[in-house]
CSV table of C-alpha atoms in Angstrom, one decimal:
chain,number,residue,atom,x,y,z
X,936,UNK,CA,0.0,0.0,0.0
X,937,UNK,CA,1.2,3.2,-1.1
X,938,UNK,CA,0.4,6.9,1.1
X,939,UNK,CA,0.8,9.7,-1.8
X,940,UNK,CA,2.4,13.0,-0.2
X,941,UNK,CA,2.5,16.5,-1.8
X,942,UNK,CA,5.8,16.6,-3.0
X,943,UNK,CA,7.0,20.8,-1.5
X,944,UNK,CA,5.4,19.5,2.0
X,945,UNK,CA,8.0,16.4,2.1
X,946,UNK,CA,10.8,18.9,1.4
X,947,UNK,CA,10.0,21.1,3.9
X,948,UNK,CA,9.8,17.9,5.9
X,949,UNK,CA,13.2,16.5,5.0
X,950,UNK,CA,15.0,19.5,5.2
X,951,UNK,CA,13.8,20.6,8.9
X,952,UNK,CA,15.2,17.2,9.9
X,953,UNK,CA,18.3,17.9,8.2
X,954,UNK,CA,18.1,21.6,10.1
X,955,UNK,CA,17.3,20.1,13.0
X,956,UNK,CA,21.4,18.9,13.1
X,957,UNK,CA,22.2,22.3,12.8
X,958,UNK,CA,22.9,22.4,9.1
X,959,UNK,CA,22.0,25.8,7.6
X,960,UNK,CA,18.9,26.1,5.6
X,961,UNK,CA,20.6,26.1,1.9
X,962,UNK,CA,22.6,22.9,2.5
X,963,UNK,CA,19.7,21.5,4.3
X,964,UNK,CA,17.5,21.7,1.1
X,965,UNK,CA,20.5,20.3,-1.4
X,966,UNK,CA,20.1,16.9,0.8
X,967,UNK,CA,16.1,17.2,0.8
X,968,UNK,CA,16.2,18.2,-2.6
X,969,UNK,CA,18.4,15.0,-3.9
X,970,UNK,CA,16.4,12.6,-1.7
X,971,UNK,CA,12.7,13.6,-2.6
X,972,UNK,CA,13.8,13.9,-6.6
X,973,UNK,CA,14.8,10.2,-6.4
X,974,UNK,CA,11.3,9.4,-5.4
X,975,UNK,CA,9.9,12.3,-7.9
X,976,UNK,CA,11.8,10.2,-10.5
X,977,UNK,CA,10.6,7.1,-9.2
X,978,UNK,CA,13.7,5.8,-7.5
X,979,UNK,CA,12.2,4.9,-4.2
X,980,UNK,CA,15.6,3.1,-3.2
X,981,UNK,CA,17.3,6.1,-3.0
X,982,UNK,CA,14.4,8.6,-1.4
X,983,UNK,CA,13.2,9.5,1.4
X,984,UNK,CA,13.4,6.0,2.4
X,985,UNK,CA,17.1,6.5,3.1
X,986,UNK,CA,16.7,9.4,5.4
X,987,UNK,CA,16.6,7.2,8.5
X,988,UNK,CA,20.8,6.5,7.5
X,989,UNK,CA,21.6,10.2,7.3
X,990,UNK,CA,19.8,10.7,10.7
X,991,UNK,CA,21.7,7.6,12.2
X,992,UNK,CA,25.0,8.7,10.5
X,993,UNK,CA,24.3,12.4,12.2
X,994,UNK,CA,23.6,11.1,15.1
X,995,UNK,CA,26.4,8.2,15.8
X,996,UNK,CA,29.3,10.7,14.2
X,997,UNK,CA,30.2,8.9,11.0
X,998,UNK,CA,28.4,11.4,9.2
X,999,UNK,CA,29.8,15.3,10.6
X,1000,UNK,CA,27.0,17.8,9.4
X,1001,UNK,CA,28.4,20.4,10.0
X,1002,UNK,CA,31.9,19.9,8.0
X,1003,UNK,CA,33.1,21.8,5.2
X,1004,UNK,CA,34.5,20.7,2.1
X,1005,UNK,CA,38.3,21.8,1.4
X,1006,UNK,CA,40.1,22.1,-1.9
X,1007,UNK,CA,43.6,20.2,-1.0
X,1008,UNK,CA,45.1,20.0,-4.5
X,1009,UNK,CA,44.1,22.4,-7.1
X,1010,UNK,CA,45.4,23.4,-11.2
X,1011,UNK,CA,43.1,25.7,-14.1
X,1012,UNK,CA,40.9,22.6,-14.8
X,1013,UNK,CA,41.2,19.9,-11.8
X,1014,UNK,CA,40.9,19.8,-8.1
X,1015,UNK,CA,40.6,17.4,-4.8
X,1016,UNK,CA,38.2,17.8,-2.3
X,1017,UNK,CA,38.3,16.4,1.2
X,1018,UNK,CA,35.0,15.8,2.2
X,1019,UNK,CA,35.9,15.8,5.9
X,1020,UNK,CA,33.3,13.4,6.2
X,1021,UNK,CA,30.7,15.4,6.0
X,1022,UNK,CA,27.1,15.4,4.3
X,1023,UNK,CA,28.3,13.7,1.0
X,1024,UNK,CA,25.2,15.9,-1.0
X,1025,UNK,CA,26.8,19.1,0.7
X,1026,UNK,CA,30.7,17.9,-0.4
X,1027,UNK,CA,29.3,16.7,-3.9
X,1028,UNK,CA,27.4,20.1,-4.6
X,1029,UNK,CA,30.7,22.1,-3.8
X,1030,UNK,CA,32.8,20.0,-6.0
X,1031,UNK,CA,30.2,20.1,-9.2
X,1032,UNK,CA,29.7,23.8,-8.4
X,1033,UNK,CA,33.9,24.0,-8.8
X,1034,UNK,CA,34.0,21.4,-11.7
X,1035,UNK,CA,31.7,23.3,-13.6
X,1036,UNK,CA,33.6,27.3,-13.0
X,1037,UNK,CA,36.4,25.2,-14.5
X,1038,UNK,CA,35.1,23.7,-17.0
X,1039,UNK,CA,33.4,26.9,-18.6
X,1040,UNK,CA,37.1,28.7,-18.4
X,1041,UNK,CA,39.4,26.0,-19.3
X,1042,UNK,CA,37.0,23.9,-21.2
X,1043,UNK,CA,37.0,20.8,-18.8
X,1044,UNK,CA,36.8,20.6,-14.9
X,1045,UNK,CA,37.6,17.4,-13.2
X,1046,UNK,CA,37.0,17.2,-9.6
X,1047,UNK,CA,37.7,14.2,-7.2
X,1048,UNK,CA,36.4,14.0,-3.9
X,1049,UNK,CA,37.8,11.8,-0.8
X,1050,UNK,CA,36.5,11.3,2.9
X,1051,UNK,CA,32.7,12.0,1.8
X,1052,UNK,CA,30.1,10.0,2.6
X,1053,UNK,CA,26.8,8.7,0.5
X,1054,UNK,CA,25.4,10.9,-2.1
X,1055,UNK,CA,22.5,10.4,-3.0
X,1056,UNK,CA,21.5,10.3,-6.8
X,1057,UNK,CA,24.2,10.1,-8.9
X,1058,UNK,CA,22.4,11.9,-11.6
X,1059,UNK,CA,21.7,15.0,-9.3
X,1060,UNK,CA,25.3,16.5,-10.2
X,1061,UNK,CA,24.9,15.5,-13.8
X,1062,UNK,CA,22.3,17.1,-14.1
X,1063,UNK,CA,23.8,20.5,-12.3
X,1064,UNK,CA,26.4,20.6,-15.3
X,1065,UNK,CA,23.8,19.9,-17.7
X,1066,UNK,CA,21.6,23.2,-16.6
X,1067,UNK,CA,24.9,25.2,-16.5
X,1068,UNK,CA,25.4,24.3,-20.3
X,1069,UNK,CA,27.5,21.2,-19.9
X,1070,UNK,CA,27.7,18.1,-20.6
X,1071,UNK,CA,28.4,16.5,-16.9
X,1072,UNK,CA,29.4,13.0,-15.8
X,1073,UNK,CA,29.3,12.3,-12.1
X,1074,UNK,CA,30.3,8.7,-10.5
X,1075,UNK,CA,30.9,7.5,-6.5
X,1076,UNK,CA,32.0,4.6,-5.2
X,1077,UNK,CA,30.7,3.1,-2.1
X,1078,UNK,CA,30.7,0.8,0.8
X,1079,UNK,CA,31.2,-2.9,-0.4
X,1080,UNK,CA,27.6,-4.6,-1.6
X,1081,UNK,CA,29.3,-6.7,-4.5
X,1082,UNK,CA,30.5,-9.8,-5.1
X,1083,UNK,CA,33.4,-10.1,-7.4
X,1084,UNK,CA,33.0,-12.2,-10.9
X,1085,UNK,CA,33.5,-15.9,-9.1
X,1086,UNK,CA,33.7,-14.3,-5.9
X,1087,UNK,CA,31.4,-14.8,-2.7
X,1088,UNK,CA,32.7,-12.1,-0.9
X,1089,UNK,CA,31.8,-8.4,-1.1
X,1090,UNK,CA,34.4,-6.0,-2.0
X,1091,UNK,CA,33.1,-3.4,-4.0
X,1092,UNK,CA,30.4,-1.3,-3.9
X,1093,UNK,CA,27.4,-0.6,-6.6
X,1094,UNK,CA,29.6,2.1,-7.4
X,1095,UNK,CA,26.9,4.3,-9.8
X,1096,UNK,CA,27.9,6.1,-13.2
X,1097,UNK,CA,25.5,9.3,-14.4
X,1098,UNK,CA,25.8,11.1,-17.4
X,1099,UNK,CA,23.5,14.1,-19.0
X,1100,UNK,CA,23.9,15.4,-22.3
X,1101,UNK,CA,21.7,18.5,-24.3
X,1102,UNK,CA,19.6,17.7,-27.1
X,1103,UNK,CA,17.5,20.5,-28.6
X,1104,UNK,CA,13.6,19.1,-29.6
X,1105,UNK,CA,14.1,16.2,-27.5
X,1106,UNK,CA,14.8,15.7,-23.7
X,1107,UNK,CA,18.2,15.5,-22.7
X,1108,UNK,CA,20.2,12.1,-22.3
X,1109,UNK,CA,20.4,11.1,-19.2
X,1110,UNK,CA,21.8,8.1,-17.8
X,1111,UNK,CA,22.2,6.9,-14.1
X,1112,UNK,CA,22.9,3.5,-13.4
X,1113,UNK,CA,24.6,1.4,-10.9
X,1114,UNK,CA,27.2,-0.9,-12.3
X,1115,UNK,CA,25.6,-3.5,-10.3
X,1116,UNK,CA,22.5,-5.8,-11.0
X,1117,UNK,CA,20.5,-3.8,-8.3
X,1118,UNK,CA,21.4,-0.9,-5.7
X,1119,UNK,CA,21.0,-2.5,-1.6
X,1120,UNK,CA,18.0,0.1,-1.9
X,1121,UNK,CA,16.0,-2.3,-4.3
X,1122,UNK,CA,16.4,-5.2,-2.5
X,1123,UNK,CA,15.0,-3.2,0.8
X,1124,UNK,CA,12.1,-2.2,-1.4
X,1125,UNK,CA,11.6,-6.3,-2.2
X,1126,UNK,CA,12.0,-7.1,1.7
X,1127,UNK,CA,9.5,-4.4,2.7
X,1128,UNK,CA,7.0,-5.9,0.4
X,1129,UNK,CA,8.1,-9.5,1.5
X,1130,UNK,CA,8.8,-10.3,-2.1
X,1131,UNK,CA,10.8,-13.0,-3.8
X,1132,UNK,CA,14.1,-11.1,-5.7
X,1133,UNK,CA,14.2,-12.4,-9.3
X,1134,UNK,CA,17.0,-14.8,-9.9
X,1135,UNK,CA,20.1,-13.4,-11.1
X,1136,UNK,CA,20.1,-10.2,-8.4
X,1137,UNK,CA,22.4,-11.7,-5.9
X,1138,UNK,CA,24.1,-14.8,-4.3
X,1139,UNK,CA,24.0,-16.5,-0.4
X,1140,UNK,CA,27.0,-16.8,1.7
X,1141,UNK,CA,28.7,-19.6,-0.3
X,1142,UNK,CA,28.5,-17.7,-3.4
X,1143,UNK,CA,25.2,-19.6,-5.0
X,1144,UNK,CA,22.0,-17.3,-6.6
X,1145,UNK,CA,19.2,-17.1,-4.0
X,1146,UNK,CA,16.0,-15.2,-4.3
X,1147,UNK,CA,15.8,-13.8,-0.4
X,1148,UNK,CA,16.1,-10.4,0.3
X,1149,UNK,CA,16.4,-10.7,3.5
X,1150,UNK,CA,18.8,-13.0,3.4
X,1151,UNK,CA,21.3,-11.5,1.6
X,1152,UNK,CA,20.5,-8.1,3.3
X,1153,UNK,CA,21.3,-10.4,6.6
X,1154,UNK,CA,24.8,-11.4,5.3
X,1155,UNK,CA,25.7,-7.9,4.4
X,1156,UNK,CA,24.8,-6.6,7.7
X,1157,UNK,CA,26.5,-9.2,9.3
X,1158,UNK,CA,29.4,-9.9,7.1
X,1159,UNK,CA,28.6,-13.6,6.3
X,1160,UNK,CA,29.2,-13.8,2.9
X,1161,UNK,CA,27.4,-13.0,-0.1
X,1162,UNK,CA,26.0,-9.8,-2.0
X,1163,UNK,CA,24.4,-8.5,-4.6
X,1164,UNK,CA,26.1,-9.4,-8.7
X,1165,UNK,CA,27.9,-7.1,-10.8
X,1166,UNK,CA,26.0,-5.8,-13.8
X,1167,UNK,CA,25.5,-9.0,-16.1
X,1168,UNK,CA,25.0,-11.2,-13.4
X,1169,UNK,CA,26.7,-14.3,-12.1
X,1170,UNK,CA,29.6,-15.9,-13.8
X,1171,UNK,CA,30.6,-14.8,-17.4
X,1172,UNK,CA,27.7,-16.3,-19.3
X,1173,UNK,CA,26.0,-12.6,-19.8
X,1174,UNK,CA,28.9,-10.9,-18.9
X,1175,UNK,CA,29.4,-10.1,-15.2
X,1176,UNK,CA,32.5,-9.4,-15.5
X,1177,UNK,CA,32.3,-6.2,-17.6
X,1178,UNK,CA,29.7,-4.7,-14.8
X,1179,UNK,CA,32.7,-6.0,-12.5
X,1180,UNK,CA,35.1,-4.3,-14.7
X,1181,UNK,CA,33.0,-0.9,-14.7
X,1182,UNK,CA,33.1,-0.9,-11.0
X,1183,UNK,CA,36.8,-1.1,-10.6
X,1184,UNK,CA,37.1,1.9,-13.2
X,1185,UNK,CA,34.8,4.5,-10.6
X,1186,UNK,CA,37.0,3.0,-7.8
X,1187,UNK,CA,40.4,3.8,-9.7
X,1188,UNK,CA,38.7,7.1,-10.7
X,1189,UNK,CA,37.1,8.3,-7.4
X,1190,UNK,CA,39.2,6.5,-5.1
X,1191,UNK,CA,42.1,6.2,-5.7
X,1192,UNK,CA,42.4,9.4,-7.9
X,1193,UNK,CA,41.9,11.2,-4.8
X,1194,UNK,CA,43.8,9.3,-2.7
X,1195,UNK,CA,41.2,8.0,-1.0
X,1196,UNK,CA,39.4,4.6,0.3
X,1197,UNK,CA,38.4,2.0,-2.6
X,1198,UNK,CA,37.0,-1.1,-2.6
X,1199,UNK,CA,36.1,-2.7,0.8
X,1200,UNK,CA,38.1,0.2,2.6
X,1201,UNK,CA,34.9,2.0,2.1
X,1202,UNK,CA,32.8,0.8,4.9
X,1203,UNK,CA,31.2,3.0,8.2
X,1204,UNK,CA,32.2,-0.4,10.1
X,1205,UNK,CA,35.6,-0.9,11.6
X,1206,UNK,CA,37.2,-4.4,11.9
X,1207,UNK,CA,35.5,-4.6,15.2
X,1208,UNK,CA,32.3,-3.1,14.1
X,1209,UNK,CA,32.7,0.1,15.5
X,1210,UNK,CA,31.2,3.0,13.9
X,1211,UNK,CA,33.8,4.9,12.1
X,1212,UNK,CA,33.6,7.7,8.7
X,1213,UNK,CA,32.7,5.6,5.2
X,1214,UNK,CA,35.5,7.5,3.5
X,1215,UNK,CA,33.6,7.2,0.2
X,1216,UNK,CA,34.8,9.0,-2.9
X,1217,UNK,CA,33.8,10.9,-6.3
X,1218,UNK,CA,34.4,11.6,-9.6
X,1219,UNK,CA,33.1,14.7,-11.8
X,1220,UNK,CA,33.4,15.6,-14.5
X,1221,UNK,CA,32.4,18.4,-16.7
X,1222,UNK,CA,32.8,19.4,-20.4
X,1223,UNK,CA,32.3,22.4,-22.1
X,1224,UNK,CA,31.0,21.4,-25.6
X,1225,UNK,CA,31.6,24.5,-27.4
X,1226,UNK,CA,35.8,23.6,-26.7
X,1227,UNK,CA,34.9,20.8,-28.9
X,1228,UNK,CA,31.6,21.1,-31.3
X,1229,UNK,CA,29.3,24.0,-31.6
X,1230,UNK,CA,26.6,23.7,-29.4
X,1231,UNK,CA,23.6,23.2,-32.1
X,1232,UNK,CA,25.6,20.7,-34.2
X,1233,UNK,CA,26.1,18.8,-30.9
X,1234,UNK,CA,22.4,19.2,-30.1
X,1235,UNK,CA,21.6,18.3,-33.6
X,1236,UNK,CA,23.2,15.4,-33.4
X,1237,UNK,CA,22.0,14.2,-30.2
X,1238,UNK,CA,18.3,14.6,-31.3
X,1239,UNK,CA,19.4,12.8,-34.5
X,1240,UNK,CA,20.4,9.6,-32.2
X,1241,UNK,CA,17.6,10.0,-29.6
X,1242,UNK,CA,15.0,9.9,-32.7
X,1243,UNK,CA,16.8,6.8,-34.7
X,1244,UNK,CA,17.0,4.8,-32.1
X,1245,UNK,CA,13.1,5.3,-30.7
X,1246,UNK,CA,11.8,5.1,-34.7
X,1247,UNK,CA,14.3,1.7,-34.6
X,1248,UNK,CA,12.4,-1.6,-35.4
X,1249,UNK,CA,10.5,-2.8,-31.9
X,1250,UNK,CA,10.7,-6.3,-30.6
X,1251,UNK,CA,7.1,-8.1,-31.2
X,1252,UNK,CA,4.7,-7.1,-28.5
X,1253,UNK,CA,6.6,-3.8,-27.4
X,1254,UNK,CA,5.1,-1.2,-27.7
X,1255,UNK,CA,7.9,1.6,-27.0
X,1256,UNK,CA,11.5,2.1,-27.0
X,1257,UNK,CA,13.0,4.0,-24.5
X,1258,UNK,CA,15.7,6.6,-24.4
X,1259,UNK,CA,17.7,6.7,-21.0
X,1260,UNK,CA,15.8,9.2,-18.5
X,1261,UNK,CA,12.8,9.4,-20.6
X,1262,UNK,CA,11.1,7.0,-17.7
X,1263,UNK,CA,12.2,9.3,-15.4
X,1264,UNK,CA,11.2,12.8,-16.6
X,1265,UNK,CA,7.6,11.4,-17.5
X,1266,UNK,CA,7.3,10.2,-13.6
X,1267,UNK,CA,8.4,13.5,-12.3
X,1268,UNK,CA,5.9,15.0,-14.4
X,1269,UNK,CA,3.4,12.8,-13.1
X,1270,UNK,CA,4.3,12.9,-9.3
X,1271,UNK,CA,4.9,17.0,-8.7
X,1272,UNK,CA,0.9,16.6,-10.5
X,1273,UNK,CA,-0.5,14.1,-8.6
X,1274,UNK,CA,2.0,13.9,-5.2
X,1275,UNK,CA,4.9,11.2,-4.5
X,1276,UNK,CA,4.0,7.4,-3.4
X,1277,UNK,CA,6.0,6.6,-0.3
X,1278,UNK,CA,5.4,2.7,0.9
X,1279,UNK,CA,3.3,2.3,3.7
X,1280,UNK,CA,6.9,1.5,5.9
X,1281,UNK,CA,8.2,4.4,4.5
X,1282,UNK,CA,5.7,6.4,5.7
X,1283,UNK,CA,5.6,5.4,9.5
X,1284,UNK,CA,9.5,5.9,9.6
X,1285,UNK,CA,9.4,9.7,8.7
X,1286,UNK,CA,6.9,9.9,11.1
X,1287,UNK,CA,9.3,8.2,14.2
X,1288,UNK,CA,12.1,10.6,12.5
X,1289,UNK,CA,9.8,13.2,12.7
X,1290,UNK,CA,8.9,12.3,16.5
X,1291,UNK,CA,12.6,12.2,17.7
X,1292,UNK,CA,13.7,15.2,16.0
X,1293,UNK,CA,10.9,17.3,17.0
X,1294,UNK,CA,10.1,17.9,13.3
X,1295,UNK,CA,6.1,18.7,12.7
X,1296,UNK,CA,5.0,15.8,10.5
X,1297,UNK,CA,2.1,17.2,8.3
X,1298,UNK,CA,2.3,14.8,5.7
């Protein structure tokens, strides 16, 4: 069962509970804002749903609200961040704020980021370089969900790749994808609803495809073994180990181009299960096209590919083919017009956040 919620009330909502931490009212809204888009896009796995892990982050001290982002390496077109473990949307803003000044005077700005923490949407920074004229790629690694090609043991993370790109009559590209199967957000979605994950998602503790949410969500909590499958799947038979592959890449370019954590060094768990800072990394990038193409050409061009590949042949019985995003914008549309679904669950935990934060819940 599904509770719909005006979509400018559950701002407010989320960004008093973010204030209530003692984080100032404009980076307050840049976490609200990422989290409620997911769900305007229809990405309920990374919503509102995961507010509960910013308030327990805040409130255990791996996750420093009030820390500020500091530029520790810098040239005309690049820069590192250290995220001082802060609010990863608050480090993430700054650095796509700075990748994009660079980018429009030396053509490209690449930005790393170390010592942040989760981000959010991958495609919310993409999407900042994209309304600043740019096209923008943004990537993060994170704490270790994935299993390895042949392995049973996670040691990297779902580690997401976004990119945005301008067309002109059509919408703009936009891709945001994890370069696993699933995010761990989907497979909370599929426990909530007490449903059977499709085969192919993720493996038990000795490395073998199961269908339990809840079990594989109980391994990674408790380190047992297990995890969710790189992009592809298990094994190489539809070609795990590319999704593998693509997940090193964002480690090599977020973490260990900062000089930060990567692969299972990103984790909010010490050896001893103490709670300690994730240490999770970025990557952005952003490119002025006019260093490159004129502008309309590229735009041309772009609405040339969008429309070839939707007026492409369809499979029998489809009845559409998609272009990357295009899912997305039409649920925004839909949900700022008729209000934003949040799962029963869902619901009842804003309202305890809510409750303990002393946050009016008007929902």
């Amino acid at each position: 069962m599904s509770i719909i919620v005006d979509d400018q009330k559950l701002l407010q909502f989320v960004q008093q509970v973010f204030q209530s931490f003692g984080v100032t009212a404009d980076k307050a809204f840049i976490c609200a804002d990422n989290l409620v888009l997911a769900d305007l896009r229809g990405i309920p796995s990374h919503g509102v749903a995961r507010l509960k892990r910013y308030v327990d982050g805040m409130g255990n001290g791996t996750i420093l609200p009030l820390a500020a982002p500091e530029i520790v390496r810098e040239a005309p077109s690049t820069a590192t961040i250290d995220g001082h473990a802060g609010l990863g949307q608050v480090v993430a803003h700054f650095a796509t704020e700075l990748a994009i000044a660079k980018a429009k005077r030396a053509g490209v700005g690449v930005v790393t980021v170390r010592n942040s923490n989760h981000y959010g949407i991958a495609g919310y920074y993409s999407q900042m370089m994209l309304q600043a004229g740019l096209l923008g790629i943004s990537m993060t690694n994170s704490a270790p969900l994935v299993v390895p090609t042949f392995g049973r043991e996670m040691i990297i993370g779902t580690n997401p790749i976004a990119l945005a790109a301008p067309a002109l009559r059509n919408r703009p590209f936009f891709l945001d994808m994890a370069t696993a199967v699933v995010p761990r957000g989907k497979l909370e979605v599929y426990e909530r609803k007490e449903m059977p994950i499709p085969e192919g998602w993720a493996v038990d503790a000795t490395g073998k495809v199961t269908t339990s949410a809840a079990e594989v969500l109980r391994n990674m909590t408790s380190r047992a073994g297990g995890g969710i499958l790189p992009l592809g799947g298990e094994g190489e038979r539809f070609s795990g180990y590319k999704g593998y592959g693509m997940a090193v890449l964002v480690d090599i370019l977020c973490g260990i181009l900062s000089g930060g954590a990567y692969g299972d060094m990103v984790d909010s768990k010490g050896p001893h299960g103490e709670n300690q800072p994730a240490n999770v990394a970025h990557f952005f990038l952003a490119l002025n096209i006019e260093n490159f193409v004129e502008m309309e050409i590229f735009q041309e061009k772009m609405d040339d590919l969008i429309d070839r590949l939707k007026a492409s042949a369809r499979a029998e019985g489809a009845q559409r083919i998609f272009i990357h995003g295009e899912k997305e914008y039409e649920l925004y549309e839909k949900h700022r017009k008729e209000g934003v679904p949040l799962e029963e669950k869902v619901y009842e935990i804003l309202k305890a956040i809510g409750g303990q934060r002393g946050v009016p819940f008007t929902l």
